[in-house]
mmCIF file of C-alpha atoms and ligand atoms in Angstrom:
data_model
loop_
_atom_site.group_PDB
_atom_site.id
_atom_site.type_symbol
_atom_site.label_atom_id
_atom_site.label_comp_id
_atom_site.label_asym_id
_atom_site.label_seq_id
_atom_site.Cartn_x
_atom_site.Cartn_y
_atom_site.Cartn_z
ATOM 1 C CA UNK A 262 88.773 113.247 98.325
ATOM 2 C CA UNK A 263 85.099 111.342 98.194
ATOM 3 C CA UNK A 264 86.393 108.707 100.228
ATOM 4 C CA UNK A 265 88.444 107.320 103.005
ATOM 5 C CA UNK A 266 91.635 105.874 101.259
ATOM 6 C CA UNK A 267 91.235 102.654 102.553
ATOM 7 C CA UNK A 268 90.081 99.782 101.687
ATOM 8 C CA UNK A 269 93.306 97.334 101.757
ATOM 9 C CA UNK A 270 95.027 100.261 103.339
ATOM 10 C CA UNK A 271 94.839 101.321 106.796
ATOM 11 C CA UNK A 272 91.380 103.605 107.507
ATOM 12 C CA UNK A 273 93.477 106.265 108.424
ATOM 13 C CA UNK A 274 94.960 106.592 105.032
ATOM 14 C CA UNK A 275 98.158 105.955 104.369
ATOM 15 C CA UNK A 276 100.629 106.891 107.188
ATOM 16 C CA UNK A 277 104.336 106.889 107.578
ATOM 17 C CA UNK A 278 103.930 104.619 110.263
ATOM 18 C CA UNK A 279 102.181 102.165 107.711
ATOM 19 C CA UNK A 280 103.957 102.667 105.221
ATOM 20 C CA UNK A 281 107.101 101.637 106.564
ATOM 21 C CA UNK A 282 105.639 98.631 108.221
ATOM 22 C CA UNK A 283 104.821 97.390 104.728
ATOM 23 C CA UNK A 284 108.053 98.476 103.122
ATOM 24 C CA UNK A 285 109.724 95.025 103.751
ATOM 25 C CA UNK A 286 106.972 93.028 102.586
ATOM 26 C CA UNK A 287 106.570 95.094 99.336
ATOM 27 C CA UNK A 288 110.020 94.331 98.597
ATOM 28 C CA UNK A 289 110.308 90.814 99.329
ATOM 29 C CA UNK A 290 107.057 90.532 97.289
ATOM 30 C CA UNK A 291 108.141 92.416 94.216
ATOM 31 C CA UNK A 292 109.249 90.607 90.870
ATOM 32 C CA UNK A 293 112.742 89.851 90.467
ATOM 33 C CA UNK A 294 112.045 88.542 87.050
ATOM 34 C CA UNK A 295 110.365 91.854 85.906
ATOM 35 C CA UNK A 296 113.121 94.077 87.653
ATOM 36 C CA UNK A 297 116.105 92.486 85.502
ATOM 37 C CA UNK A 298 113.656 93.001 82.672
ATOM 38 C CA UNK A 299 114.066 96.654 83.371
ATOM 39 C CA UNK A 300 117.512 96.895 84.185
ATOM 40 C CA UNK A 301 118.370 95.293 80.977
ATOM 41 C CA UNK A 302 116.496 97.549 78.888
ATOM 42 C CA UNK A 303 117.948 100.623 81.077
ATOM 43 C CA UNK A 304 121.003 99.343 79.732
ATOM 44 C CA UNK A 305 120.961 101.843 76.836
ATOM 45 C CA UNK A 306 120.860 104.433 78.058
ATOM 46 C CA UNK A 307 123.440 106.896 80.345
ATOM 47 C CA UNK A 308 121.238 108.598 82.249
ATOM 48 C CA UNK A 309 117.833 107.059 83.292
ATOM 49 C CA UNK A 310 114.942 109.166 84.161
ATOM 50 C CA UNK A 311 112.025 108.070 86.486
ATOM 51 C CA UNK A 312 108.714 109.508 87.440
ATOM 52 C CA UNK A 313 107.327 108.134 90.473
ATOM 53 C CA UNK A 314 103.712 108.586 91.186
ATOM 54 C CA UNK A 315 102.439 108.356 94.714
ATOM 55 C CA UNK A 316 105.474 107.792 96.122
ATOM 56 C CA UNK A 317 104.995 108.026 99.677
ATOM 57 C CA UNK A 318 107.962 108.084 101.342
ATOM 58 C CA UNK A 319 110.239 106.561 98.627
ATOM 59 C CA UNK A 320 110.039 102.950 98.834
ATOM 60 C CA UNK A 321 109.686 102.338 95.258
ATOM 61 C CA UNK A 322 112.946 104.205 94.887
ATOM 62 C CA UNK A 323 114.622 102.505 97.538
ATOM 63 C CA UNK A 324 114.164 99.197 95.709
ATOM 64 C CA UNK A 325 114.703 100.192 92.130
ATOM 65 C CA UNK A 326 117.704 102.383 92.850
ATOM 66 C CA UNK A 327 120.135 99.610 93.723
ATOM 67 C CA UNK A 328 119.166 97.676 90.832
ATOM 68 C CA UNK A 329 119.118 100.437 87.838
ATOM 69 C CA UNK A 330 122.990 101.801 88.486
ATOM 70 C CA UNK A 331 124.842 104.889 88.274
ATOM 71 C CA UNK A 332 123.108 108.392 87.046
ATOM 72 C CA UNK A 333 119.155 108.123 87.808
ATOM 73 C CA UNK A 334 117.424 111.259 87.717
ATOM 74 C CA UNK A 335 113.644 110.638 89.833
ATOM 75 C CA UNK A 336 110.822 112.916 90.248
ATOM 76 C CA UNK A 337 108.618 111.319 93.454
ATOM 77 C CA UNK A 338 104.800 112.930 93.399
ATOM 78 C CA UNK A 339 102.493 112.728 96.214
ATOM 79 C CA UNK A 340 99.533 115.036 97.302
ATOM 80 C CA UNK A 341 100.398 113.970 100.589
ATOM 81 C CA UNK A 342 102.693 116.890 102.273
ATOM 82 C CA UNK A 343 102.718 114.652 105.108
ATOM 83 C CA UNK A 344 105.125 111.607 103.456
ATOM 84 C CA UNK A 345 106.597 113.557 101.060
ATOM 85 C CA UNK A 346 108.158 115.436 104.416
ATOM 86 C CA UNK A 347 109.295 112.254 105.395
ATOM 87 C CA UNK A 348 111.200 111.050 102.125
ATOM 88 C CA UNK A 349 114.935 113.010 103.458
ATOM 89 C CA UNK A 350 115.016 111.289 106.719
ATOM 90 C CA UNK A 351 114.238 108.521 105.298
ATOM 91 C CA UNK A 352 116.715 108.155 102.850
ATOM 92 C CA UNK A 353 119.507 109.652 105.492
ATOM 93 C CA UNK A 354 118.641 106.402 107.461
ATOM 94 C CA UNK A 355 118.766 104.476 104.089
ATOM 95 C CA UNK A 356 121.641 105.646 102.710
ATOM 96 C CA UNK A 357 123.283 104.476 106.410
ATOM 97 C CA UNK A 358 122.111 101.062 105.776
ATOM 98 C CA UNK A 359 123.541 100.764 102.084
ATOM 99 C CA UNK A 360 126.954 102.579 102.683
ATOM 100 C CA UNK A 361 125.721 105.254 100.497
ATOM 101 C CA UNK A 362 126.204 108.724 100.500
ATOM 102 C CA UNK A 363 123.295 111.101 100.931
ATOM 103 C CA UNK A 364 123.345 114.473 100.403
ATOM 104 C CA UNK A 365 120.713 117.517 101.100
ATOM 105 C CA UNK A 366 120.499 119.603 98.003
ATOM 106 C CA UNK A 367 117.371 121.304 98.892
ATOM 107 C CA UNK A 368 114.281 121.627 100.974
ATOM 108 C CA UNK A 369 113.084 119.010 98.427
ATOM 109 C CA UNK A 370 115.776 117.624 96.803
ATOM 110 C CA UNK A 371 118.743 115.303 97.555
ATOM 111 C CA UNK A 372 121.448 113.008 96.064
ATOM 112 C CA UNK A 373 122.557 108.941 96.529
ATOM 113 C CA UNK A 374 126.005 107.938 95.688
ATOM 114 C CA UNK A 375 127.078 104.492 95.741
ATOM 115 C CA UNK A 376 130.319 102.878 93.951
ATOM 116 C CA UNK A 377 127.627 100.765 92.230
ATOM 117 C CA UNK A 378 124.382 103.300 91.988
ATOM 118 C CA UNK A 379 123.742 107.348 92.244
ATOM 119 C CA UNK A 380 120.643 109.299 92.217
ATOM 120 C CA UNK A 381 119.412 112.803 92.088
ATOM 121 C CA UNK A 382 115.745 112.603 93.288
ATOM 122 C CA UNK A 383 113.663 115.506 93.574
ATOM 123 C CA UNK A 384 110.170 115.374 95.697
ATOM 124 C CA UNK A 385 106.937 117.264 94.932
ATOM 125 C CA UNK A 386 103.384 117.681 96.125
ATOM 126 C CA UNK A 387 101.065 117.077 93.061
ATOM 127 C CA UNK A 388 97.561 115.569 92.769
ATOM 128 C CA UNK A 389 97.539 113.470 90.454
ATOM 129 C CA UNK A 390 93.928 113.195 89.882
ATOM 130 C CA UNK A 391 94.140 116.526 88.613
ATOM 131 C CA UNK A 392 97.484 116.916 87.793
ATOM 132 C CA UNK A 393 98.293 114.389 85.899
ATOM 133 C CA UNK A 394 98.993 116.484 82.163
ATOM 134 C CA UNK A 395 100.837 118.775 84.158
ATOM 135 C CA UNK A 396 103.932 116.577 85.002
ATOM 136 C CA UNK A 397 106.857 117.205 83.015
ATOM 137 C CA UNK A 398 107.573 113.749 81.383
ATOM 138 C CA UNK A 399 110.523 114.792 79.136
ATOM 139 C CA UNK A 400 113.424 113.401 80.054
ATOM 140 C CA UNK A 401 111.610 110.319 81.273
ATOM 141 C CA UNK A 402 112.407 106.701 80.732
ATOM 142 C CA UNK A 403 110.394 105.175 82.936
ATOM 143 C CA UNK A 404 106.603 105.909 84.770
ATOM 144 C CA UNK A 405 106.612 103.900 87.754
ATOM 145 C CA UNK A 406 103.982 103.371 90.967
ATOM 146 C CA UNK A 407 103.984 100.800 93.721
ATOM 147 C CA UNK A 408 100.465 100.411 95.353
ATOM 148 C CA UNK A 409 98.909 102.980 93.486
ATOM 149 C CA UNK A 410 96.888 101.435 91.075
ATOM 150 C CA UNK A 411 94.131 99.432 92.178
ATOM 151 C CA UNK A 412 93.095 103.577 94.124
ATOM 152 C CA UNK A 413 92.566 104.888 90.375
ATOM 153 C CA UNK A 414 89.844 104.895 87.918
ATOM 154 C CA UNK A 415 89.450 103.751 84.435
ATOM 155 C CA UNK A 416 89.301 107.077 82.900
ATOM 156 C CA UNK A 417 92.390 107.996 84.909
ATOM 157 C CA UNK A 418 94.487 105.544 84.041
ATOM 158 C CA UNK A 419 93.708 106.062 80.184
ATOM 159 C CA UNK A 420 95.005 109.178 80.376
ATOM 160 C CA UNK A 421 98.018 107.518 82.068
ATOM 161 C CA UNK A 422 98.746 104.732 79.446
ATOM 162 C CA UNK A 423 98.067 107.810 76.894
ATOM 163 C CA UNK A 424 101.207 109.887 78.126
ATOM 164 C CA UNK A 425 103.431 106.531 78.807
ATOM 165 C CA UNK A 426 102.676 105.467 74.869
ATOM 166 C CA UNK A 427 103.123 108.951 73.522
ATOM 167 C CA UNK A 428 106.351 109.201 75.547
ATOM 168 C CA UNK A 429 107.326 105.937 74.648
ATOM 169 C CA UNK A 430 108.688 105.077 77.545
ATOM 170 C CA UNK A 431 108.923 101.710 80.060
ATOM 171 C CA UNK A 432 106.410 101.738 82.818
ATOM 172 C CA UNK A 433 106.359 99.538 86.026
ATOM 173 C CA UNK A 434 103.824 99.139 87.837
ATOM 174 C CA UNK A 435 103.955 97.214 91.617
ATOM 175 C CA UNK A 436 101.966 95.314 94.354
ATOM 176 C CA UNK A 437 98.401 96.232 92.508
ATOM 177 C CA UNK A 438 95.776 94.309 95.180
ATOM 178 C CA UNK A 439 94.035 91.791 92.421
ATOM 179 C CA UNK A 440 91.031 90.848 94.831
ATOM 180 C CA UNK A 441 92.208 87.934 96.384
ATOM 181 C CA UNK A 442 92.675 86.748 100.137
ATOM 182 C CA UNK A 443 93.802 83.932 101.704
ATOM 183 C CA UNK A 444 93.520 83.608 104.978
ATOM 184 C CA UNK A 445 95.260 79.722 107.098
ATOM 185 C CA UNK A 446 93.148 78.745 109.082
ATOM 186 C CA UNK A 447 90.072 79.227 107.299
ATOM 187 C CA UNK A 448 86.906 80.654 108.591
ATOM 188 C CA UNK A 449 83.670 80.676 106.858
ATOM 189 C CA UNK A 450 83.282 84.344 106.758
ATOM 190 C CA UNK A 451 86.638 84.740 105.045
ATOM 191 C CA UNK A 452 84.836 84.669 101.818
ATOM 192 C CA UNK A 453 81.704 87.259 102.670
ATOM 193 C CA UNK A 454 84.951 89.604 104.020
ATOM 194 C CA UNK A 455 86.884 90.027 100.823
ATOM 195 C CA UNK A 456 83.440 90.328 98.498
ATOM 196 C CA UNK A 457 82.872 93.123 101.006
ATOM 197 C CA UNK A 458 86.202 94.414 100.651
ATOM 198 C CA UNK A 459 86.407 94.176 96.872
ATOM 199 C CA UNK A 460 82.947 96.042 96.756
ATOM 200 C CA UNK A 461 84.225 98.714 98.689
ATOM 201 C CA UNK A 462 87.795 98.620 96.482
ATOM 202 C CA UNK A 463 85.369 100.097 93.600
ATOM 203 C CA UNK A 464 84.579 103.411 95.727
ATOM 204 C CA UNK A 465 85.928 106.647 94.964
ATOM 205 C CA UNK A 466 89.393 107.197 96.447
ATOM 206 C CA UNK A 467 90.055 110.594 94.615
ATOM 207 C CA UNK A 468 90.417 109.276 91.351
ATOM 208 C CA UNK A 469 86.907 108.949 90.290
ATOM 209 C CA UNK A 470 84.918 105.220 90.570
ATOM 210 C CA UNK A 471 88.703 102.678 90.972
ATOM 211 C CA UNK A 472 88.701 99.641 89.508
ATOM 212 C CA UNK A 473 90.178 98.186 92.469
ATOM 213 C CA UNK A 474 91.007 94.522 92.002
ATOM 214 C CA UNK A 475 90.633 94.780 87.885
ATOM 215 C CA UNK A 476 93.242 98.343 87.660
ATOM 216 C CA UNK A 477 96.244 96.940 86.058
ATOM 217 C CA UNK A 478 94.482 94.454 83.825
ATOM 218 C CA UNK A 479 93.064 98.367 82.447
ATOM 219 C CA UNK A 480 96.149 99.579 82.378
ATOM 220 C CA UNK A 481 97.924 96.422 80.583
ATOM 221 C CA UNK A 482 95.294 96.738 77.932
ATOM 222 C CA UNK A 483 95.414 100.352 77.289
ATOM 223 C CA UNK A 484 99.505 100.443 76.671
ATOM 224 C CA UNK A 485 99.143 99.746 73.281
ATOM 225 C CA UNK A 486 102.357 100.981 71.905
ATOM 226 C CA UNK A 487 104.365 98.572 74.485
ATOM 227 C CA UNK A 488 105.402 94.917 75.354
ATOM 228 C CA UNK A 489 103.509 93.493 78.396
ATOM 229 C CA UNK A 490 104.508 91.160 81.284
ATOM 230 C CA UNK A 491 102.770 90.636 84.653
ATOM 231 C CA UNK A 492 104.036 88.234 87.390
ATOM 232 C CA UNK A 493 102.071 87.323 90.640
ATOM 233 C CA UNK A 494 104.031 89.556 93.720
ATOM 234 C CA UNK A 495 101.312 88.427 96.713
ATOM 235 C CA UNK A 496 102.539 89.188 100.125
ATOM 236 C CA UNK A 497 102.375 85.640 102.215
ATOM 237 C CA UNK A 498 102.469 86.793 105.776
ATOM 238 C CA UNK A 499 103.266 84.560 109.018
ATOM 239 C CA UNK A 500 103.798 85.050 111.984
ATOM 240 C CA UNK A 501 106.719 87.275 111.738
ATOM 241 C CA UNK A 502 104.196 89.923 110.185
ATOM 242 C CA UNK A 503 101.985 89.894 112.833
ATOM 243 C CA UNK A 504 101.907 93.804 113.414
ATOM 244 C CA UNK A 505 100.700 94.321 109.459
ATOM 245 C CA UNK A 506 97.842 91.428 109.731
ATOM 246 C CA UNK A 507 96.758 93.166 112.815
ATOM 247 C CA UNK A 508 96.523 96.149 110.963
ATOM 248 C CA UNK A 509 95.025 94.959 107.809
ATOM 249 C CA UNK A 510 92.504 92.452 110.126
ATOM 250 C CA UNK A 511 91.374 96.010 111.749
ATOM 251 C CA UNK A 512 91.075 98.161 108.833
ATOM 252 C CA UNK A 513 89.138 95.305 106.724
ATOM 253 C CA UNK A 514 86.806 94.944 109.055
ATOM 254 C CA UNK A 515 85.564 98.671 109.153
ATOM 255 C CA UNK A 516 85.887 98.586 105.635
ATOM 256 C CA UNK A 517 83.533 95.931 105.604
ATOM 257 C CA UNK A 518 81.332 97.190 107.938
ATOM 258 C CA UNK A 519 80.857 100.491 106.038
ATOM 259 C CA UNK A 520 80.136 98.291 102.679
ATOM 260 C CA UNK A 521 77.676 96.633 104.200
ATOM 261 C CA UNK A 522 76.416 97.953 107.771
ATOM 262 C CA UNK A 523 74.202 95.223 108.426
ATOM 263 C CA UNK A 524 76.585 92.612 108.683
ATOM 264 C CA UNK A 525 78.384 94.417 111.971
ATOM 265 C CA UNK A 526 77.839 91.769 114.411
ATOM 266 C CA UNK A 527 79.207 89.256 111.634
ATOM 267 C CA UNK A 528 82.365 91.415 111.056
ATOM 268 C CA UNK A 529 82.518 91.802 114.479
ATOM 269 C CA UNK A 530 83.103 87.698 115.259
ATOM 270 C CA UNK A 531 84.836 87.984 112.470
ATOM 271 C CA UNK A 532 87.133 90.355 113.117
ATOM 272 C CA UNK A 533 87.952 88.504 116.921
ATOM 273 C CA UNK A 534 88.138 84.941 115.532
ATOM 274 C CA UNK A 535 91.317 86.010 113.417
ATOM 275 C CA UNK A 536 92.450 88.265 115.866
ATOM 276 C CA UNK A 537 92.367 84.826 118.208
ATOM 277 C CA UNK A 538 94.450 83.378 115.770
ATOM 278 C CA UNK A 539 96.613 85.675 115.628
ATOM 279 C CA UNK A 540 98.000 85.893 119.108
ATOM 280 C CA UNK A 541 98.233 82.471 119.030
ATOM 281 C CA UNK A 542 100.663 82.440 116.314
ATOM 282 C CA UNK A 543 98.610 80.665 113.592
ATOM 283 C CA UNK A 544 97.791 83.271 111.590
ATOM 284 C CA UNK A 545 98.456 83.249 107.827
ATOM 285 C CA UNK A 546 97.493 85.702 105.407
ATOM 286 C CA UNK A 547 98.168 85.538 101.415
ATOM 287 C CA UNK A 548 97.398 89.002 99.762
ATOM 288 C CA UNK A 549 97.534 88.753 96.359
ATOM 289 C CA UNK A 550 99.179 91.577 94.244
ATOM 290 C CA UNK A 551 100.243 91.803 90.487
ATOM 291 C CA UNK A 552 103.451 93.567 88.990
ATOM 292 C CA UNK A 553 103.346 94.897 85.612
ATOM 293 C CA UNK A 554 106.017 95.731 83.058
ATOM 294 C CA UNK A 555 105.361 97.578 79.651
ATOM 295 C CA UNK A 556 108.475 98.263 77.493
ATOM 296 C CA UNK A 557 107.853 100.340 74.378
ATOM 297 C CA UNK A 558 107.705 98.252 71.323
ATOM 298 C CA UNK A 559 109.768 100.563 68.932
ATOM 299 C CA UNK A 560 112.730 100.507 71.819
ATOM 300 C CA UNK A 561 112.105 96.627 72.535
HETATM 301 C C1 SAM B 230 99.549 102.678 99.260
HETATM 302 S S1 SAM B 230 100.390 104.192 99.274
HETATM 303 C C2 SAM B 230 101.891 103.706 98.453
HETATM 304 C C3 SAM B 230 103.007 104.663 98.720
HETATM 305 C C4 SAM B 230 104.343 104.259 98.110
HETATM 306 N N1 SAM B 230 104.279 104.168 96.670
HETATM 307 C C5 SAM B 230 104.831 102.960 98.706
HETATM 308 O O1 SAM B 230 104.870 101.965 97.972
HETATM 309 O O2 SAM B 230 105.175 102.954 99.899
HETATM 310 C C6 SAM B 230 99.554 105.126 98.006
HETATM 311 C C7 SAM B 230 100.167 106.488 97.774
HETATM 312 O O3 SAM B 230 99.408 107.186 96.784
HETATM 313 C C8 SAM B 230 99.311 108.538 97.178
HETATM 314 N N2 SAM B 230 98.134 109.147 96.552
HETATM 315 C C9 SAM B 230 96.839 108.798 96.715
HETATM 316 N N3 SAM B 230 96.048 109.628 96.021
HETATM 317 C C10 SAM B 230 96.873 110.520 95.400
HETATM 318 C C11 SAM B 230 96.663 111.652 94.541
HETATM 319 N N4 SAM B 230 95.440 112.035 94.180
HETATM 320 N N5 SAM B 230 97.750 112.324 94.095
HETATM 321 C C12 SAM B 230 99.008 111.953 94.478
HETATM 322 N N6 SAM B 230 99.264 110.898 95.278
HETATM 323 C C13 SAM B 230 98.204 110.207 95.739
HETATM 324 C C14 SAM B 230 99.193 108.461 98.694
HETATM 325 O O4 SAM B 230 99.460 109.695 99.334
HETATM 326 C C15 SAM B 230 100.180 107.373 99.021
HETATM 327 O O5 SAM B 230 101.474 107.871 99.222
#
């Protein structure tokens, strides 16, 4: 890894801790219009296979899995040993929560049943910077990622859109960080603070160069066997999400600071005015983040 992960993520990387602090705004962000999409096309087939890459601690899965129905087969990939340790107890608590049954098949492998949905998942470590040709995509209906994009690089995700056209499968891609902030009330520095931040997007975060801000619009234009949709999913957070915009006011800020070192002090009076704000409960924050469908054109 040439770089700290971070960037809109926490410095730290991407912890379980943070991860599940975002899990509710990823969800209540994420297109309902592009998720019946899917389930309609899913429609035609029995059993529905997904690949999910980076999956953390299975969020993506905990969204889609309600949604798609009975018999799901998913493969979650991580190189993080870390989260991917995480993804049973996890689901135990989930499956609490939904009235679901969960069941521990193996060390890394478990299964969901619902009267409305069941899945087998099965968890793996796997870089997939370097791993990516390896995966075993047979079987496979659908290539899915939440936050994973905008971390990857355009010669990466070539080789992506090459395996999700020669499979010919659906791929859905969620909450890709499209460069722009919007922070109530304004301050002047707002502005120099996300150029900063999208700068340091475009920095190595194991995937070669990322595109950062631009990712899915590569992606989108490299699935050229499929049927594209986007729709906006930004994450508008109040007051009630004050623990992520501490978090994210934090981590931009030594992002910031390591793009441009200079500007410290700036970031610095930066970095308290909004923190001001926040504890008085006036903080708003819109992150904007794109969801992208491709369907394949000869299964349309
Ligand atoms: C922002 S997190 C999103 C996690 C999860 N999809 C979610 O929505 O909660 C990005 C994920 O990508 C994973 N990741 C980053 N680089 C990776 C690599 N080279 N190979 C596999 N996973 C990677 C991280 O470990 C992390 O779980």
């Amino acid at each position: 890894m040439a770089e700290k992960k971070q960037s809109t993520e926490p410095a730290e990387g991407f912890s379980p801790d943070w991860l599940r602090l975002r899990e509710p705004a990823d969800h209540q962000a994420r297109s309902a219009l592009l998720t019946e999409k899917l389930v309609l096309w899913r429609e035609r087939f029995s059993d529905f296979g997904v690949v999910d890459l980076g999956s953390g601690t299975a969020s993506n899965f905990r969204y889609l899995c309600p949604k798609l129905g009975m018999n799901q087969t998913w493969t979650l990939l991580d190189n993080d040993i870390g989260l991917l340790s995480c993804i049973a107890e996890r689901l135990a608590e989930w499956a609490v929560e939904t009235n679901s049954q969960f069941d521990r098949i193996s060390p890394n492998s478990a299964t969901i049943k619902h009267a409305n949905f069941s899945a087998h998942l099965t968890w793996q470590s796997c870089d997939l910077a370097k791993e990516l040709n390896t995966i075993d995509v047979e079987n496979t209906h659908l290539m899915t990622g939440s936050a994973l994009l905008d971390l990857t690089s355009a010669a990466w995700m070539s080789r992506l859109a090459h395996i999700i056209n020669a499979q010919q499968c659906a791929s859905l891609f969620v909450l890709s960080y499209n460069g722009k902030l919007h922070w109530q009330p304004e301050l002047q520095f707002d502005k120099q603070i996300t150029e900063l931040l999208n700068a340091h997007q475009l920095t190595d975060k194991g995937f070669g160069n990322a595109l950062g801000p631009s990712a899915y619009e590569y992606l989108m234009s490299e699935l050229t066997s499929h049927a594209i949709e986007s729709d906006p999913t930004d994450w508008i957070l109040d007051q009630d999400s004050h623990a992520i915009q501490e978090v994210l006011i934090s981590d931009w800020a030594a992002a910031a600071a390591e793009q441009n070192p200079l500007r410290s002090n700036d970031i610095k009076e930066w970095s308290q005015q909004r923190t001001h704000y926040l504890e008085k409960e006036q903080s708003t924050l819109r992150v904007g983040h794109v969801d992208t469908l491709s369907l394949p054109a000869d299964n349309l």
